[in-house]
PDB file of C-alpha atoms in Angstrom:
ATOM      1  CA  MET S 190     183.672 -10.827 -17.856  1.00 44.00           C
ATOM      2  CA  GLU S 191     181.693  -8.458 -15.694  1.00 47.00           C
ATOM      3  CA  GLY S 192     180.053  -6.654 -18.595  1.00 50.00           C
ATOM      4  CA  GLU S 193     178.374  -9.742 -20.046  1.00 63.00           C
ATOM      5  CA  ARG S 194     174.616 -10.142 -19.673  1.00 77.00           C
ATOM      6  CA  ASN S 195     173.225 -13.557 -18.838  1.00 80.00           C
ATOM      7  CA  PRO S 196     169.589 -13.189 -17.716  1.00 86.00           C
ATOM      8  CA  ALA S 197     168.909 -16.926 -18.135  1.00 88.00           C
ATOM      9  CA  LEU S 198     171.549 -17.748 -15.517  1.00 90.00           C
ATOM     10  CA  GLY S 199     170.075 -15.188 -13.122  1.00 90.00           C
ATOM     11  CA  GLU S 200     166.593 -16.639 -13.574  1.00 92.00           C
ATOM     12  CA  PHE S 201     167.912 -20.164 -12.950  1.00 92.00           C
ATOM     13  CA  LEU S 202     169.710 -19.121  -9.737  1.00 93.00           C
ATOM     14  CA  ARG S 203     166.634 -17.328  -8.403  1.00 92.00           C
ATOM     15  CA  ALA S 204     164.363 -20.281  -9.174  1.00 92.00           C
ATOM     16  CA  ARG S 205     166.653 -22.866  -7.568  1.00 91.00           C
ATOM     17  CA  ARG S 206     167.235 -20.675  -4.521  1.00 91.00           C
ATOM     18  CA  ALA S 207     163.465 -20.410  -4.023  1.00 91.00           C
ATOM     19  CA  LEU S 208     163.089 -24.201  -4.143  1.00 90.00           C
ATOM     20  CA  LEU S 209     165.738 -24.907  -1.500  1.00 87.00           C
ATOM     21  CA  ARG S 210     164.194 -25.108   1.974  1.00 84.00           C
ATOM     22  CA  PRO S 211     166.259 -23.812   4.908  1.00 82.00           C
ATOM     23  CA  GLU S 212     165.937 -27.083   6.820  1.00 77.00           C
ATOM     24  CA  GLN S 213     167.536 -28.921   3.875  1.00 79.00           C
ATOM     25  CA  VAL S 214     170.804 -27.107   4.560  1.00 76.00           C
ATOM     26  CA  GLY S 215     170.633 -27.108   8.359  1.00 74.00           C
ATOM     27  CA  LEU S 216     169.214 -23.612   8.828  1.00 71.00           C
ATOM     28  CA  THR S 217     166.715 -23.423  11.670  1.00 64.00           C
ATOM     29  CA  GLY S 218     165.087 -20.661  13.663  1.00 52.00           C
ATOM     30  CA  GLY S 219     163.405 -17.497  12.465  1.00 49.00           C
ATOM     31  CA  ASP S 220     161.842 -19.217   9.456  1.00 47.00           C
ATOM     32  CA  ARG S 221     158.417 -17.654  10.136  1.00 53.00           C
ATOM     33  CA  ARG S 222     159.865 -14.201   9.566  1.00 62.00           C
ATOM     34  CA  ARG S 223     161.299 -15.010   6.123  1.00 64.00           C
ATOM     35  CA  ARG S 224     160.304 -12.567   3.402  1.00 67.00           C
ATOM     36  CA  VAL S 225     161.252 -14.863   0.498  1.00 67.00           C
ATOM     37  CA  PRO S 226     160.567 -18.516  -0.282  1.00 73.00           C
ATOM     38  CA  GLY S 227     163.577 -20.740   0.124  1.00 86.00           C
ATOM     39  CA  LEU S 228     166.974 -19.287   0.961  1.00 89.00           C
ATOM     40  CA  SER S 229     167.939 -15.639   0.856  1.00 88.00           C
ATOM     41  CA  ARG S 230     170.620 -14.319  -1.482  1.00 89.00           C
ATOM     42  CA  ASP S 231     172.997 -13.801   1.435  1.00 88.00           C
ATOM     43  CA  GLU S 232     172.524 -17.394   2.624  1.00 88.00           C
ATOM     44  CA  VAL S 233     173.341 -18.802  -0.814  1.00 89.00           C
ATOM     45  CA  ALA S 234     176.339 -16.483  -1.109  1.00 86.00           C
ATOM     46  CA  ARG S 235     177.701 -17.627   2.275  1.00 86.00           C
ATOM     47  CA  ARG S 236     177.188 -21.292   1.395  1.00 85.00           C
ATOM     48  CA  ALA S 237     179.037 -20.768  -1.913  1.00 84.00           C
ATOM     49  CA  GLY S 238     181.861 -18.730  -0.340  1.00 80.00           C
ATOM     50  CA  LEU S 239     180.977 -15.663  -2.449  1.00 80.00           C
ATOM     51  CA  SER S 240     180.468 -12.055  -1.506  1.00 80.00           C
ATOM     52  CA  PRO S 241     176.772 -11.112  -1.282  1.00 82.00           C
ATOM     53  CA  GLY S 242     177.322  -8.323  -3.804  1.00 82.00           C
ATOM     54  CA  TYR S 243     178.909 -10.628  -6.392  1.00 85.00           C
ATOM     55  CA  TYR S 244     176.171 -13.249  -6.001  1.00 89.00           C
ATOM     56  CA  ALA S 245     173.509 -10.549  -6.327  1.00 89.00           C
ATOM     57  CA  ARG S 246     175.079  -9.432  -9.613  1.00 88.00           C
ATOM     58  CA  LEU S 247     174.923 -13.019 -10.925  1.00 91.00           C
ATOM     59  CA  GLU S 248     171.232 -13.209 -10.046  1.00 90.00           C
ATOM     60  CA  ARG S 249     170.669  -9.933 -11.880  1.00 90.00           C
ATOM     61  CA  GLY S 250     172.235 -11.516 -14.958  1.00 87.00           C
ATOM     62  CA  HIS S 251     175.592  -9.713 -14.898  1.00 84.00           C
ATOM     63  CA  GLY S 252     178.960 -11.381 -15.432  1.00 76.00           C
ATOM     64  CA  ARG S 253     180.097 -14.918 -16.171  1.00 76.00           C
ATOM     65  CA  PRO S 254     181.395 -17.071 -13.277  1.00 82.00           C
ATOM     66  CA  THR S 255     184.504 -19.220 -13.318  1.00 76.00           C
ATOM     67  CA  ARG S 256     184.331 -23.006 -13.127  1.00 71.00           C
ATOM     68  CA  ARG S 257     185.300 -22.860  -9.456  1.00 72.00           C
ATOM     69  CA  THR S 258     182.386 -20.504  -8.772  1.00 80.00           C
ATOM     70  CA  VAL S 259     179.991 -22.748 -10.712  1.00 81.00           C
ATOM     71  CA  ALA S 260     181.115 -25.756  -8.656  1.00 76.00           C
ATOM     72  CA  SER S 261     180.544 -23.747  -5.455  1.00 79.00           C
ATOM     73  CA  LEU S 262     177.043 -22.744  -6.591  1.00 88.00           C
ATOM     74  CA  ASN S 263     176.311 -26.353  -7.435  1.00 83.00           C
ATOM     75  CA  ARG S 264     177.092 -27.353  -3.844  1.00 83.00           C
ATOM     76  CA  ALA S 265     175.342 -24.341  -2.307  1.00 86.00           C
ATOM     77  CA  LEU S 266     172.097 -25.011  -4.191  1.00 89.00           C
ATOM     78  CA  CYS S 267     172.235 -28.817  -3.651  1.00 88.00           C
ATOM     79  CA  LEU S 268     171.736 -29.448  -7.357  1.00 85.00           C
ATOM     80  CA  ASP S 269     171.187 -32.934  -8.717  1.00 81.00           C
ATOM     81  CA  GLU S 270     172.999 -34.114 -11.849  1.00 69.00           C
ATOM     82  CA  THR S 271     170.419 -32.595 -14.198  1.00 78.00           C
ATOM     83  CA  GLY S 272     170.492 -29.277 -12.368  1.00 82.00           C
ATOM     84  CA  ALA S 273     174.294 -29.215 -12.324  1.00 79.00           C
ATOM     85  CA  LEU S 274     174.451 -29.771 -16.084  1.00 75.00           C
ATOM     86  CA  GLU S 275     171.911 -26.992 -16.662  1.00 82.00           C
ATOM     87  CA  LEU S 276     173.908 -24.628 -14.436  1.00 85.00           C
ATOM     88  CA  HIS S 277     177.081 -25.354 -16.421  1.00 78.00           C
ATOM     89  CA  ARG S 278     175.240 -24.878 -19.709  1.00 78.00           C
ATOM     90  CA  LEU S 279     173.782 -21.535 -18.691  1.00 82.00           C
ATOM     91  CA  ALA S 280     176.899 -20.216 -16.978  1.00 80.00           C
ATOM     92  CA  ARG S 281     179.327 -21.068 -19.801  1.00 68.00           C
ATOM     93  CA  PRO S 282     182.050 -20.743 -17.143  1.00 60.00           C
ATOM     94  CA  THR S 283     185.290 -18.960 -17.874  1.00 51.00           C
ATOM     95  CA  VAL S 284     188.715 -20.377 -17.204  1.00 46.00           C
ATOM     96  CA  ASP S 285     189.906 -19.485 -13.697  1.00 44.00           C
ATOM     97  CA  ARG S 286     192.383 -16.650 -14.125  1.00 40.00           C
ATOM     98  CA  ARG S 287     194.738 -17.489 -11.281  1.00 39.00           C
ATOM     99  CA  PRO S 288     198.522 -17.713 -11.449  1.00 38.00           C
ATOM    100  CA  ARG S 289     199.927 -21.016 -12.649  1.00 44.00           C
ATOM    101  CA  GLY S 290     203.441 -22.325 -12.783  1.00 45.00           C
ATOM    102  CA  HIS S 291     203.413 -22.247 -16.571  1.00 52.00           C
ATOM    103  CA  ALA S 292     200.772 -22.178 -19.245  1.00 65.00           C
ATOM    104  CA  GLU S 293     200.742 -25.077 -21.681  1.00 79.00           C
ATOM    105  CA  ARG S 294     201.195 -23.927 -25.236  1.00 84.00           C
ATOM    106  CA  VAL S 295     201.400 -25.830 -28.484  1.00 89.00           C
ATOM    107  CA  SER S 296     204.491 -25.140 -30.557  1.00 89.00           C
ATOM    108  CA  PRO S 297     204.084 -23.455 -33.962  1.00 88.00           C
ATOM    109  CA  SER S 298     205.449 -26.550 -35.697  1.00 89.00           C
ATOM    110  CA  VAL S 299     202.774 -28.784 -34.122  1.00 90.00           C
ATOM    111  CA  LEU S 300     200.061 -26.248 -34.938  1.00 90.00           C
ATOM    112  CA  ALA S 301     201.255 -26.239 -38.558  1.00 88.00           C
ATOM    113  CA  LEU S 302     201.105 -30.046 -38.567  1.00 89.00           C
ATOM    114  CA  LEU S 303     197.515 -29.936 -37.314  1.00 89.00           C
ATOM    115  CA  ASP S 304     196.528 -27.428 -39.980  1.00 84.00           C
ATOM    116  CA  ASP S 305     198.022 -29.631 -42.704  1.00 87.00           C
ATOM    117  CA  TRP S 306     196.386 -32.799 -41.346  1.00 88.00           C
ATOM    118  CA  THR S 307     193.059 -32.943 -43.192  1.00 87.00           C
ATOM    119  CA  ALA S 308     192.353 -36.677 -43.529  1.00 89.00           C
ATOM    120  CA  ALA S 309     191.433 -37.316 -39.878  1.00 94.00           C
ATOM    121  CA  PRO S 310     190.380 -35.416 -36.759  1.00 95.00           C
ATOM    122  CA  ALA S 311     193.482 -34.559 -34.729  1.00 95.00           C
ATOM    123  CA  TYR S 312     194.035 -32.590 -31.554  1.00 95.00           C
ATOM    124  CA  VAL S 313     196.655 -31.941 -28.875  1.00 94.00           C
ATOM    125  CA  LEU S 314     196.085 -32.886 -25.240  1.00 93.00           C
ATOM    126  CA  GLY S 315     197.940 -31.335 -22.333  1.00 89.00           C
ATOM    127  CA  TRP S 316     199.088 -32.922 -19.087  1.00 83.00           C
ATOM    128  CA  SER S 317     195.596 -32.991 -17.528  1.00 86.00           C
ATOM    129  CA  ASN S 318     193.831 -33.767 -20.818  1.00 90.00           C
ATOM    130  CA  ASP S 319     193.070 -30.141 -21.610  1.00 90.00           C
ATOM    131  CA  VAL S 320     192.417 -29.856 -25.352  1.00 91.00           C
ATOM    132  CA  LEU S 321     195.088 -27.349 -26.348  1.00 90.00           C
ATOM    133  CA  ALA S 322     194.517 -27.296 -30.119  1.00 92.00           C
ATOM    134  CA  ARG S 323     192.397 -28.986 -32.795  1.00 92.00           C
ATOM    135  CA  ASN S 324     192.527 -29.250 -36.546  1.00 91.00           C
ATOM    136  CA  ALA S 325     189.455 -28.195 -38.509  1.00 88.00           C
ATOM    137  CA  LEU S 326     188.044 -31.729 -38.704  1.00 92.00           C
ATOM    138  CA  ALA S 327     188.329 -32.211 -34.926  1.00 92.00           C
ATOM    139  CA  VAL S 328     186.557 -28.864 -34.423  1.00 88.00           C
ATOM    140  CA  ALA S 329     183.701 -30.183 -36.564  1.00 90.00           C
ATOM    141  CA  LEU S 330     183.721 -33.568 -34.794  1.00 94.00           C
ATOM    142  CA  HIS S 331     183.438 -31.939 -31.345  1.00 92.00           C
ATOM    143  CA  SER S 332     181.041 -29.179 -32.380  1.00 87.00           C
ATOM    144  CA  GLY S 333     178.189 -30.507 -30.229  1.00 86.00           C
ATOM    145  CA  PHE S 334     180.040 -30.120 -26.931  1.00 87.00           C
ATOM    146  CA  VAL S 335     179.702 -27.314 -24.400  1.00 80.00           C
ATOM    147  CA  HIS S 336     182.635 -28.479 -22.222  1.00 82.00           C
ATOM    148  CA  ASP S 337     185.046 -28.900 -25.125  1.00 83.00           C
ATOM    149  CA  ASP S 338     188.143 -27.611 -23.330  1.00 87.00           C
ATOM    150  CA  ASN S 339     188.996 -30.843 -21.499  1.00 92.00           C
ATOM    151  CA  LEU S 340     188.524 -34.471 -22.489  1.00 93.00           C
ATOM    152  CA  PHE S 341     187.467 -35.530 -18.973  1.00 94.00           C
ATOM    153  CA  ARG S 342     184.751 -32.870 -18.904  1.00 92.00           C
ATOM    154  CA  MET S 343     183.595 -33.950 -22.362  1.00 93.00           C
ATOM    155  CA  VAL S 344     183.128 -37.518 -21.109  1.00 95.00           C
ATOM    156  CA  PHE S 345     181.659 -36.909 -17.659  1.00 94.00           C
ATOM    157  CA  LEU S 346     180.080 -33.440 -17.559  1.00 88.00           C
ATOM    158  CA  ASP S 347     178.860 -32.569 -21.022  1.00 87.00           C
ATOM    159  CA  PRO S 348     175.282 -33.468 -22.014  1.00 84.00           C
ATOM    160  CA  ALA S 349     176.595 -34.470 -25.473  1.00 89.00           C
ATOM    161  CA  GLY S 350     179.045 -37.012 -24.038  1.00 92.00           C
ATOM    162  CA  ARG S 351     176.634 -39.931 -23.678  1.00 92.00           C
ATOM    163  CA  GLN S 352     175.514 -39.611 -27.286  1.00 93.00           C
ATOM    164  CA  PHE S 353     178.908 -38.859 -28.810  1.00 96.00           C
ATOM    165  CA  PHE S 354     180.856 -41.663 -27.084  1.00 96.00           C
ATOM    166  CA  ARG S 355     178.897 -44.708 -28.203  1.00 95.00           C
ATOM    167  CA  ASP S 356     181.181 -46.900 -26.041  1.00 93.00           C
ATOM    168  CA  TRP S 357     180.615 -44.515 -23.130  1.00 95.00           C
ATOM    169  CA  THR S 358     181.551 -46.905 -20.328  1.00 93.00           C
ATOM    170  CA  THR S 359     184.745 -47.876 -22.155  1.00 92.00           C
ATOM    171  CA  ALA S 360     185.602 -44.212 -22.774  1.00 93.00           C
ATOM    172  CA  ALA S 361     184.863 -43.336 -19.142  1.00 94.00           C
ATOM    173  CA  ARG S 362     187.073 -46.121 -17.779  1.00 92.00           C
ATOM    174  CA  ALA S 363     189.876 -45.064 -20.132  1.00 91.00           C
ATOM    175  CA  ALA S 364     189.522 -41.462 -18.947  1.00 92.00           C
ATOM    176  CA  VAL S 365     189.743 -42.481 -15.282  1.00 93.00           C
ATOM    177  CA  HIS S 366     192.753 -44.667 -16.082  1.00 90.00           C
ATOM    178  CA  ASP S 367     194.476 -41.697 -17.769  1.00 88.00           C
ATOM    179  CA  LEU S 368     193.685 -39.441 -14.820  1.00 91.00           C
ATOM    180  CA  ARG S 369     195.164 -41.947 -12.368  1.00 89.00           C
ATOM    181  CA  ARG S 370     198.281 -42.157 -14.509  1.00 84.00           C
ATOM    182  CA  ALA S 371     198.645 -38.390 -14.471  1.00 84.00           C
ATOM    183  CA  THR S 372     198.257 -38.199 -10.696  1.00 85.00           C
ATOM    184  CA  ARG S 373     200.920 -40.869 -10.192  1.00 80.00           C
ATOM    185  CA  TYR S 374     203.451 -38.743 -12.053  1.00 75.00           C
ATOM    186  CA  ALA S 375     202.329 -35.454 -10.539  1.00 74.00           C
ATOM    187  CA  PRO S 376     200.673 -36.190  -7.159  1.00 74.00           C
ATOM    188  CA  ASP S 377     200.952 -32.571  -5.968  1.00 77.00           C
ATOM    189  CA  ASP S 378     199.657 -30.910  -9.131  1.00 80.00           C
ATOM    190  CA  ARG S 379     196.962 -28.414  -8.077  1.00 82.00           C
ATOM    191  CA  ARG S 380     195.318 -28.419 -11.510  1.00 82.00           C
ATOM    192  CA  LEU S 381     194.749 -32.178 -11.331  1.00 86.00           C
ATOM    193  CA  ARG S 382     193.445 -32.031  -7.760  1.00 86.00           C
ATOM    194  CA  GLU S 383     190.937 -29.342  -8.705  1.00 86.00           C
ATOM    195  CA  LEU S 384     189.827 -31.316 -11.754  1.00 89.00           C
ATOM    196  CA  ILE S 385     189.276 -34.466  -9.660  1.00 91.00           C
ATOM    197  CA  GLY S 386     187.306 -32.380  -7.165  1.00 89.00           C
ATOM    198  CA  GLU S 387     185.117 -30.861  -9.880  1.00 88.00           C
ATOM    199  CA  LEU S 388     184.396 -34.248 -11.458  1.00 91.00           C
ATOM    200  CA  SER S 389     183.690 -35.836  -8.060  1.00 90.00           C
ATOM    201  CA  ILE S 390     181.194 -33.113  -7.150  1.00 85.00           C
ATOM    202  CA  THR S 391     179.365 -33.042 -10.471  1.00 85.00           C
ATOM    203  CA  SER S 392     179.448 -36.607 -11.820  1.00 90.00           C
ATOM    204  CA  PRO S 393     178.159 -39.636  -9.868  1.00 90.00           C
ATOM    205  CA  GLU S 394     179.569 -41.887 -12.606  1.00 93.00           C
ATOM    206  CA  PHE S 395     183.039 -40.453 -12.112  1.00 95.00           C
ATOM    207  CA  ARG S 396     182.778 -40.948  -8.327  1.00 93.00           C
ATOM    208  CA  ARG S 397     181.797 -44.580  -8.836  1.00 93.00           C
ATOM    209  CA  LEU S 398     184.593 -45.353 -11.309  1.00 94.00           C
ATOM    210  CA  TRP S 399     187.185 -43.474  -9.247  1.00 93.00           C
ATOM    211  CA  ALA S 400     186.188 -45.475  -6.157  1.00 90.00           C
ATOM    212  CA  GLU S 401     186.698 -48.786  -7.995  1.00 86.00           C
ATOM    213  CA  GLY S 402     190.455 -48.412  -7.731  1.00 73.00           C
ATOM    214  CA  GLU S 403     193.284 -49.044 -10.170  1.00 72.00           C
ATOM    215  CA  ARG S 404     192.834 -51.365 -13.143  1.00 66.00           C
ATOM    216  CA  ARG S 405     195.926 -53.016 -14.509  1.00 61.00           C
ATOM    217  CA  GLY S 406     196.929 -53.242 -18.149  1.00 53.00           C
ATOM    218  CA  THR S 407     195.898 -51.170 -21.144  1.00 59.00           C
ATOM    219  CA  ILE S 408     192.390 -49.708 -21.106  1.00 63.00           C
ATOM    220  CA  PRO S 409     190.918 -49.265 -24.609  1.00 67.00           C
ATOM    221  CA  SER S 410     189.393 -45.866 -25.347  1.00 77.00           C
ATOM    222  CA  GLY S 411     186.487 -46.898 -27.582  1.00 83.00           C
ATOM    223  CA  ARG S 412     186.053 -46.774 -31.359  1.00 93.00           C
ATOM    224  CA  HIS S 413     182.430 -45.816 -31.931  1.00 95.00           C
ATOM    225  CA  PHE S 414     181.227 -42.214 -32.046  1.00 97.00           C
ATOM    226  CA  PHE S 415     178.116 -40.325 -33.126  1.00 96.00           C
ATOM    227  CA  HIS S 416     177.883 -36.861 -34.639  1.00 94.00           C
ATOM    228  CA  PRO S 417     174.385 -35.341 -34.842  1.00 90.00           C
ATOM    229  CA  SER S 418     174.926 -34.052 -38.404  1.00 91.00           C
ATOM    230  CA  VAL S 419     176.586 -37.070 -40.060  1.00 94.00           C
ATOM    231  CA  GLY S 420     175.716 -40.048 -37.860  1.00 95.00           C
ATOM    232  CA  GLU S 421     177.824 -43.026 -36.755  1.00 96.00           C
ATOM    233  CA  LEU S 422     181.615 -43.134 -37.016  1.00 97.00           C
ATOM    234  CA  GLU S 423     184.105 -45.907 -36.263  1.00 97.00           C
ATOM    235  CA  LEU S 424     187.547 -44.403 -35.719  1.00 96.00           C
ATOM    236  CA  ARG S 425     190.887 -45.626 -34.461  1.00 95.00           C
ATOM    237  CA  THR S 426     192.559 -43.555 -31.767  1.00 93.00           C
ATOM    238  CA  GLU S 427     196.302 -43.119 -32.178  1.00 93.00           C
ATOM    239  CA  VAL S 428     198.163 -41.266 -29.415  1.00 91.00           C
ATOM    240  CA  LEU S 429     201.643 -39.889 -30.116  1.00 92.00           C
ATOM    241  CA  ALA S 430     203.874 -38.294 -27.490  1.00 91.00           C
ATOM    242  CA  ILE S 431     205.261 -34.868 -28.465  1.00 92.00           C
ATOM    243  CA  ALA S 432     208.975 -35.101 -27.667  1.00 88.00           C
ATOM    244  CA  SER S 433     209.498 -31.339 -27.668  1.00 87.00           C
ATOM    245  CA  ALA S 434     206.754 -30.809 -25.038  1.00 88.00           C
ATOM    246  CA  PRO S 435     206.799 -33.514 -22.323  1.00 84.00           C
ATOM    247  CA  GLY S 436     203.285 -34.345 -21.192  1.00 84.00           C
ATOM    248  CA  GLN S 437     201.626 -33.217 -24.417  1.00 90.00           C
ATOM    249  CA  ARG S 438     200.162 -35.792 -26.809  1.00 93.00           C
ATOM    250  CA  LEU S 439     198.936 -35.624 -30.360  1.00 95.00           C
ATOM    251  CA  VAL S 440     195.723 -37.629 -30.808  1.00 95.00           C
ATOM    252  CA  ALA S 441     194.652 -38.647 -34.311  1.00 95.00           C
ATOM    253  CA  GLN S 442     191.419 -40.529 -35.091  1.00 96.00           C
ATOM    254  CA  PRO S 443     191.505 -41.909 -38.646  1.00 96.00           C
ATOM    255  CA  ALA S 444     188.906 -44.167 -40.219  1.00 97.00           C
ATOM    256  CA  GLU S 445     189.775 -47.338 -42.096  1.00 96.00           C
ATOM    257  CA  PRO S 446     190.430 -46.504 -45.752  1.00 94.00           C
ATOM    258  CA  ARG S 447     187.448 -46.947 -48.117  1.00 95.00           C
ATOM    259  CA  SER S 448     185.127 -47.664 -45.191  1.00 96.00           C
ATOM    260  CA  ARG S 449     181.728 -46.147 -44.511  1.00 96.00           C
ATOM    261  CA  SER S 450     183.295 -44.095 -41.725  1.00 97.00           C
ATOM    262  CA  ALA S 451     185.896 -42.740 -44.151  1.00 96.00           C
ATOM    263  CA  ASP S 452     183.034 -41.510 -46.338  1.00 96.00           C
ATOM    264  CA  THR S 453     181.361 -40.039 -43.243  1.00 96.00           C
ATOM    265  CA  LEU S 454     184.558 -38.167 -42.350  1.00 95.00           C
ATOM    266  CA  THR S 455     184.596 -36.757 -45.880  1.00 93.00           C
ATOM    267  CA  LEU S 456     181.005 -35.581 -45.345  1.00 93.00           C
ATOM    268  CA  LEU S 457     181.980 -34.092 -41.983  1.00 92.00           C
ATOM    269  CA  SER S 458     184.808 -32.180 -43.637  1.00 89.00           C
ATOM    270  CA  THR S 459     182.231 -30.324 -45.750  1.00 86.00           C
ATOM    271  CA  LEU S 460     180.895 -28.790 -42.543  1.00 78.00           C
ATOM    272  CA  VAL S 461     184.269 -27.088 -42.062  1.00 65.00           C
ATOM    273  CA  ILE S 462     184.125 -25.152 -45.298  1.00 50.00           C
TER     274      ILE S 462
END
């Protein structure tokens, strides 16, 4: 998306580059002759594995980087967790457009089922917990997220995750458990390896939970959620395998009938109209 303008991202990159001292990244010698505070554009570009010209365009506010590029900039600029989240928010990274063995798609019959399912939020997850499709109520439920394309990113990387998942630690452990399960069945899957790498770089909480090792048994996913427009929700999470698309799952989150959360879901549905 080379034609897009993003001056806020360029300003952020310039400011963080100026704050990073050469000695912090092992650069010594010739510092007295530096014309700019902090690192030069070329030094950041080399550390991120980018061409100097492409990095210069980002600083001038042109284009929108991929997630892989954002992760590289995060490392190059030595960002802390707050800085990394701000970089992701400003960059609004695109999906990496590299060849893949096959793209996951939701069948028309499942999409029709989602469209007809109006009583509860429902969505389809792919093999690596990419959110492949949502019904209108799930779109409204997840409307506060920036990283809404993948459930793991929603839990660990998105600023809204801590507020939305009221049982955050439970949801995080369930997410790590699901990711371990996926890697057992597909240990050589490049998409999963890249996702683990991205989460490990950006989220200290993910690194800690991943280092704890395997937990046996069923890990609950949490029942309590918060939406900024309608408040607290208590929802069951039902996961159904899609027989026609191995690896895909249909997730439905109904409330108990005649409960306060059922009324809250009805209120949430008015935001869809």
